[in-house]
Amino acid sequence: MATQHHRDGSGFEDAAGYARAVRRGRRIEVSGTTVPGDPLGGPEETGRQTRAALARALDAVAALGGGVEDVVRTTLYLTPTADWRAASEAHREAFAAVAPANTTLYVAMLLGEGSVVEVELSAELEVGDGA
């Protein structure tokens, strides 16, 4: 079974030796994904970062042949300055029709300049989707 890798050019990918996403068979795993921003967070910044990180993660799923409908699990990591309601709203906007399993956690800090949100995704393609 061939393994496919998707890299989006993040400096962390080369420095730490990983890919943004990996597909093996029908399974796609997306690494923790952040975007730079204002470390003070708050509702507007949390929502903006969550939407941007989700879009980046979903772009990685698409690059490996999947779509939002294939997402089965999400994890949101929030710093203490992040607003969980804003992150949840952005998640609902992206996934309401799919309703994947989700875990949302507060953590002490994240890598990435000013990041207050980190997103991970797991997707599984339907049988016959090139697997």
PDB file of C-alpha atoms in Angstrom:
ATOM      1  CA  MET A   1       0.000   0.000   0.000  1.00  0.00           C
ATOM      2  CA  ALA A   2       1.563   3.278  -1.126  1.00  0.00           C
ATOM      3  CA  THR A   3       1.794   6.201   1.254  1.00  0.00           C
ATOM      4  CA  GLN A   4       1.252   9.714  -0.115  1.00  0.00           C
ATOM      5  CA  HIS A   5       2.558  12.855   1.578  1.00  0.00           C
ATOM      6  CA  HIS A   6       1.375  16.441   1.196  1.00  0.00           C
ATOM      7  CA  ARG A   7       3.642  19.304   2.206  1.00  0.00           C
ATOM      8  CA  ASP A   8       2.451  22.900   2.079  1.00  0.00           C
ATOM      9  CA  GLY A   9       5.818  24.570   2.611  1.00  0.00           C
ATOM     10  CA  SER A  10       5.628  25.299   6.340  1.00  0.00           C
ATOM     11  CA  GLY A  11       9.057  25.935   7.821  1.00  0.00           C
ATOM     12  CA  PHE A  12       8.193  23.527  10.614  1.00  0.00           C
ATOM     13  CA  GLU A  13       7.783  20.669   8.114  1.00  0.00           C
ATOM     14  CA  ASP A  14      11.452  20.726   7.123  1.00  0.00           C
ATOM     15  CA  ALA A  15      12.768  21.625  10.568  1.00  0.00           C
ATOM     16  CA  ALA A  16      10.905  18.799  12.299  1.00  0.00           C
ATOM     17  CA  GLY A  17      10.785  16.273   9.430  1.00  0.00           C
ATOM     18  CA  TYR A  18       7.059  15.861   8.877  1.00  0.00           C
ATOM     19  CA  ALA A  19       4.358  16.385   6.247  1.00  0.00           C
ATOM     20  CA  ARG A  20       1.211  18.496   6.595  1.00  0.00           C
ATOM     21  CA  ALA A  21      -0.831  15.394   5.759  1.00  0.00           C
ATOM     22  CA  VAL A  22      -0.331  11.713   4.991  1.00  0.00           C
ATOM     23  CA  ARG A  23      -2.623   9.336   3.140  1.00  0.00           C
ATOM     24  CA  ARG A  24      -2.375   5.593   3.432  1.00  0.00           C
ATOM     25  CA  GLY A  25      -5.142   3.663   1.753  1.00  0.00           C
ATOM     26  CA  ARG A  26      -8.437   5.359   2.585  1.00  0.00           C
ATOM     27  CA  ARG A  27      -7.078   7.147   5.685  1.00  0.00           C
ATOM     28  CA  ILE A  28      -5.818  10.757   5.706  1.00  0.00           C
ATOM     29  CA  GLU A  29      -4.189  12.256   8.797  1.00  0.00           C
ATOM     30  CA  VAL A  30      -3.514  16.005   8.961  1.00  0.00           C
ATOM     31  CA  SER A  31      -0.802  17.291  11.295  1.00  0.00           C
ATOM     32  CA  GLY A  32      -1.471  20.035  13.798  1.00  0.00           C
ATOM     33  CA  THR A  33      -2.144  23.161  11.762  1.00  0.00           C
ATOM     34  CA  THR A  34      -1.823  26.752  12.912  1.00  0.00           C
ATOM     35  CA  VAL A  35      -1.722  30.202  11.366  1.00  0.00           C
ATOM     36  CA  PRO A  36       0.154  33.249  12.667  1.00  0.00           C
ATOM     37  CA  GLY A  37      -1.797  35.861  14.532  1.00  0.00           C
ATOM     38  CA  ASP A  38      -2.312  37.941  17.624  1.00  0.00           C
ATOM     39  CA  PRO A  39      -1.359  36.012  20.786  1.00  0.00           C
ATOM     40  CA  LEU A  40      -3.881  38.056  22.791  1.00  0.00           C
ATOM     41  CA  GLY A  41      -6.606  36.059  21.068  1.00  0.00           C
ATOM     42  CA  GLY A  42     -10.124  37.079  21.925  1.00  0.00           C
ATOM     43  CA  PRO A  43     -13.259  36.100  19.999  1.00  0.00           C
ATOM     44  CA  GLU A  44     -12.520  37.745  16.630  1.00  0.00           C
ATOM     45  CA  GLU A  45      -8.913  36.560  16.467  1.00  0.00           C
ATOM     46  CA  THR A  46      -9.825  33.061  17.650  1.00  0.00           C
ATOM     47  CA  GLY A  47     -12.514  32.788  14.991  1.00  0.00           C
ATOM     48  CA  ARG A  48     -10.176  34.080  12.273  1.00  0.00           C
ATOM     49  CA  GLN A  49      -7.384  31.690  13.235  1.00  0.00           C
ATOM     50  CA  THR A  50      -9.740  28.715  13.524  1.00  0.00           C
ATOM     51  CA  ARG A  51     -11.274  29.369  10.086  1.00  0.00           C
ATOM     52  CA  ALA A  52      -7.842  29.818   8.486  1.00  0.00           C
ATOM     53  CA  ALA A  53      -6.344  26.722  10.156  1.00  0.00           C
ATOM     54  CA  LEU A  54      -9.372  24.619   9.187  1.00  0.00           C
ATOM     55  CA  ALA A  55      -9.136  25.854   5.586  1.00  0.00           C
ATOM     56  CA  ARG A  56      -5.426  24.990   5.478  1.00  0.00           C
ATOM     57  CA  ALA A  57      -6.092  21.532   6.943  1.00  0.00           C
ATOM     58  CA  LEU A  58      -8.974  20.893   4.527  1.00  0.00           C
ATOM     59  CA  ASP A  59      -6.755  21.988   1.620  1.00  0.00           C
ATOM     60  CA  ALA A  60      -4.351  19.227   2.690  1.00  0.00           C
ATOM     61  CA  VAL A  61      -7.200  16.693   2.740  1.00  0.00           C
ATOM     62  CA  ALA A  62      -8.209  17.816  -0.766  1.00  0.00           C
ATOM     63  CA  ALA A  63      -4.621  17.547  -2.024  1.00  0.00           C
ATOM     64  CA  LEU A  64      -4.729  13.867  -1.069  1.00  0.00           C
ATOM     65  CA  GLY A  65      -8.089  13.169  -2.707  1.00  0.00           C
ATOM     66  CA  GLY A  66     -10.530  13.808   0.127  1.00  0.00           C
ATOM     67  CA  GLY A  67     -13.130  16.404   1.025  1.00  0.00           C
ATOM     68  CA  VAL A  68     -14.871  17.867   4.032  1.00  0.00           C
ATOM     69  CA  GLU A  69     -17.421  15.045   3.890  1.00  0.00           C
ATOM     70  CA  ASP A  70     -14.607  12.549   4.572  1.00  0.00           C
ATOM     71  CA  VAL A  71     -13.544  14.144   7.871  1.00  0.00           C
ATOM     72  CA  VAL A  72     -14.336  11.804  10.761  1.00  0.00           C
ATOM     73  CA  ARG A  73     -12.443  13.433  13.650  1.00  0.00           C
ATOM     74  CA  THR A  74     -11.207  16.877  14.608  1.00  0.00           C
ATOM     75  CA  THR A  75      -9.180  18.167  17.519  1.00  0.00           C
ATOM     76  CA  LEU A  76      -8.905  21.845  18.445  1.00  0.00           C
ATOM     77  CA  TYR A  77      -6.153  22.994  20.789  1.00  0.00           C
ATOM     78  CA  LEU A  78      -6.700  26.443  22.307  1.00  0.00           C
ATOM     79  CA  THR A  79      -4.357  28.645  24.319  1.00  0.00           C
ATOM     80  CA  PRO A  80      -5.669  30.378  27.456  1.00  0.00           C
ATOM     81  CA  THR A  81      -6.286  33.606  25.460  1.00  0.00           C
ATOM     82  CA  ALA A  82      -8.437  31.808  22.872  1.00  0.00           C
ATOM     83  CA  ASP A  83     -12.230  32.028  23.013  1.00  0.00           C
ATOM     84  CA  TRP A  84     -13.714  28.515  22.905  1.00  0.00           C
ATOM     85  CA  ARG A  85     -17.092  29.802  21.714  1.00  0.00           C
ATOM     86  CA  ALA A  86     -15.539  31.496  18.683  1.00  0.00           C
ATOM     87  CA  ALA A  87     -13.512  28.371  17.877  1.00  0.00           C
ATOM     88  CA  SER A  88     -16.635  26.217  18.218  1.00  0.00           C
ATOM     89  CA  GLU A  89     -18.615  28.541  15.943  1.00  0.00           C
ATOM     90  CA  ALA A  90     -15.922  28.373  13.245  1.00  0.00           C
ATOM     91  CA  HIS A  91     -15.877  24.569  13.601  1.00  0.00           C
ATOM     92  CA  ARG A  92     -19.673  24.438  13.272  1.00  0.00           C
ATOM     93  CA  GLU A  93     -19.525  26.565  10.103  1.00  0.00           C
ATOM     94  CA  ALA A  94     -17.049  24.152   8.527  1.00  0.00           C
ATOM     95  CA  PHE A  95     -18.515  20.849   9.715  1.00  0.00           C
ATOM     96  CA  ALA A  96     -22.206  21.177  10.616  1.00  0.00           C
ATOM     97  CA  ALA A  97     -23.259  18.986   7.692  1.00  0.00           C
ATOM     98  CA  VAL A  98     -20.589  16.377   8.499  1.00  0.00           C
ATOM     99  CA  ALA A  99     -20.622  16.362  12.327  1.00  0.00           C
ATOM    100  CA  PRO A 100     -17.272  14.621  12.901  1.00  0.00           C
ATOM    101  CA  ALA A 101     -16.174  13.436  16.316  1.00  0.00           C
ATOM    102  CA  ASN A 102     -14.449  16.339  18.080  1.00  0.00           C
ATOM    103  CA  THR A 103     -12.262  17.099  21.061  1.00  0.00           C
ATOM    104  CA  THR A 104     -11.482  20.675  22.094  1.00  0.00           C
ATOM    105  CA  LEU A 105      -8.781  21.282  24.675  1.00  0.00           C
ATOM    106  CA  TYR A 106      -7.085  24.196  26.377  1.00  0.00           C
ATOM    107  CA  VAL A 107      -3.280  23.906  26.410  1.00  0.00           C
ATOM    108  CA  ALA A 108      -0.577  26.099  27.942  1.00  0.00           C
ATOM    109  CA  MET A 109       0.876  27.265  24.617  1.00  0.00           C
ATOM    110  CA  LEU A 110       1.339  26.470  20.929  1.00  0.00           C
ATOM    111  CA  LEU A 111       4.291  26.681  18.562  1.00  0.00           C
ATOM    112  CA  GLY A 112       3.828  29.246  15.838  1.00  0.00           C
ATOM    113  CA  GLU A 113       4.036  33.006  16.070  1.00  0.00           C
ATOM    114  CA  GLY A 114       0.946  34.300  17.840  1.00  0.00           C
ATOM    115  CA  SER A 115      -1.085  31.126  17.298  1.00  0.00           C
ATOM    116  CA  VAL A 116      -3.971  30.666  19.715  1.00  0.00           C
ATOM    117  CA  VAL A 117      -5.600  27.740  17.845  1.00  0.00           C
ATOM    118  CA  GLU A 118      -4.213  24.497  16.435  1.00  0.00           C
ATOM    119  CA  VAL A 119      -6.324  22.066  14.411  1.00  0.00           C
ATOM    120  CA  GLU A 120      -5.844  18.364  13.655  1.00  0.00           C
ATOM    121  CA  LEU A 121      -8.042  16.341  11.283  1.00  0.00           C
ATOM    122  CA  SER A 122      -8.546  12.698  10.431  1.00  0.00           C
ATOM    123  CA  ALA A 123     -10.427  11.683   7.301  1.00  0.00           C
ATOM    124  CA  GLU A 124     -11.447   8.370   5.821  1.00  0.00           C
ATOM    125  CA  LEU A 125     -12.427   8.067   2.178  1.00  0.00           C
ATOM    126  CA  GLU A 126     -15.292   5.894   1.038  1.00  0.00           C
ATOM    127  CA  VAL A 127     -14.472   2.519  -0.495  1.00  0.00           C
ATOM    128  CA  GLY A 128     -13.771   3.054  -4.191  1.00  0.00           C
ATOM    129  CA  ASP A 129     -12.263   6.549  -3.753  1.00  0.00           C
ATOM    130  CA  GLY A 130      -8.960   5.467  -5.242  1.00  0.00           C
ATOM    131  CA  ALA A 131      -8.017   3.294  -2.276  1.00  0.00           C
TER     132      ALA A 131
END
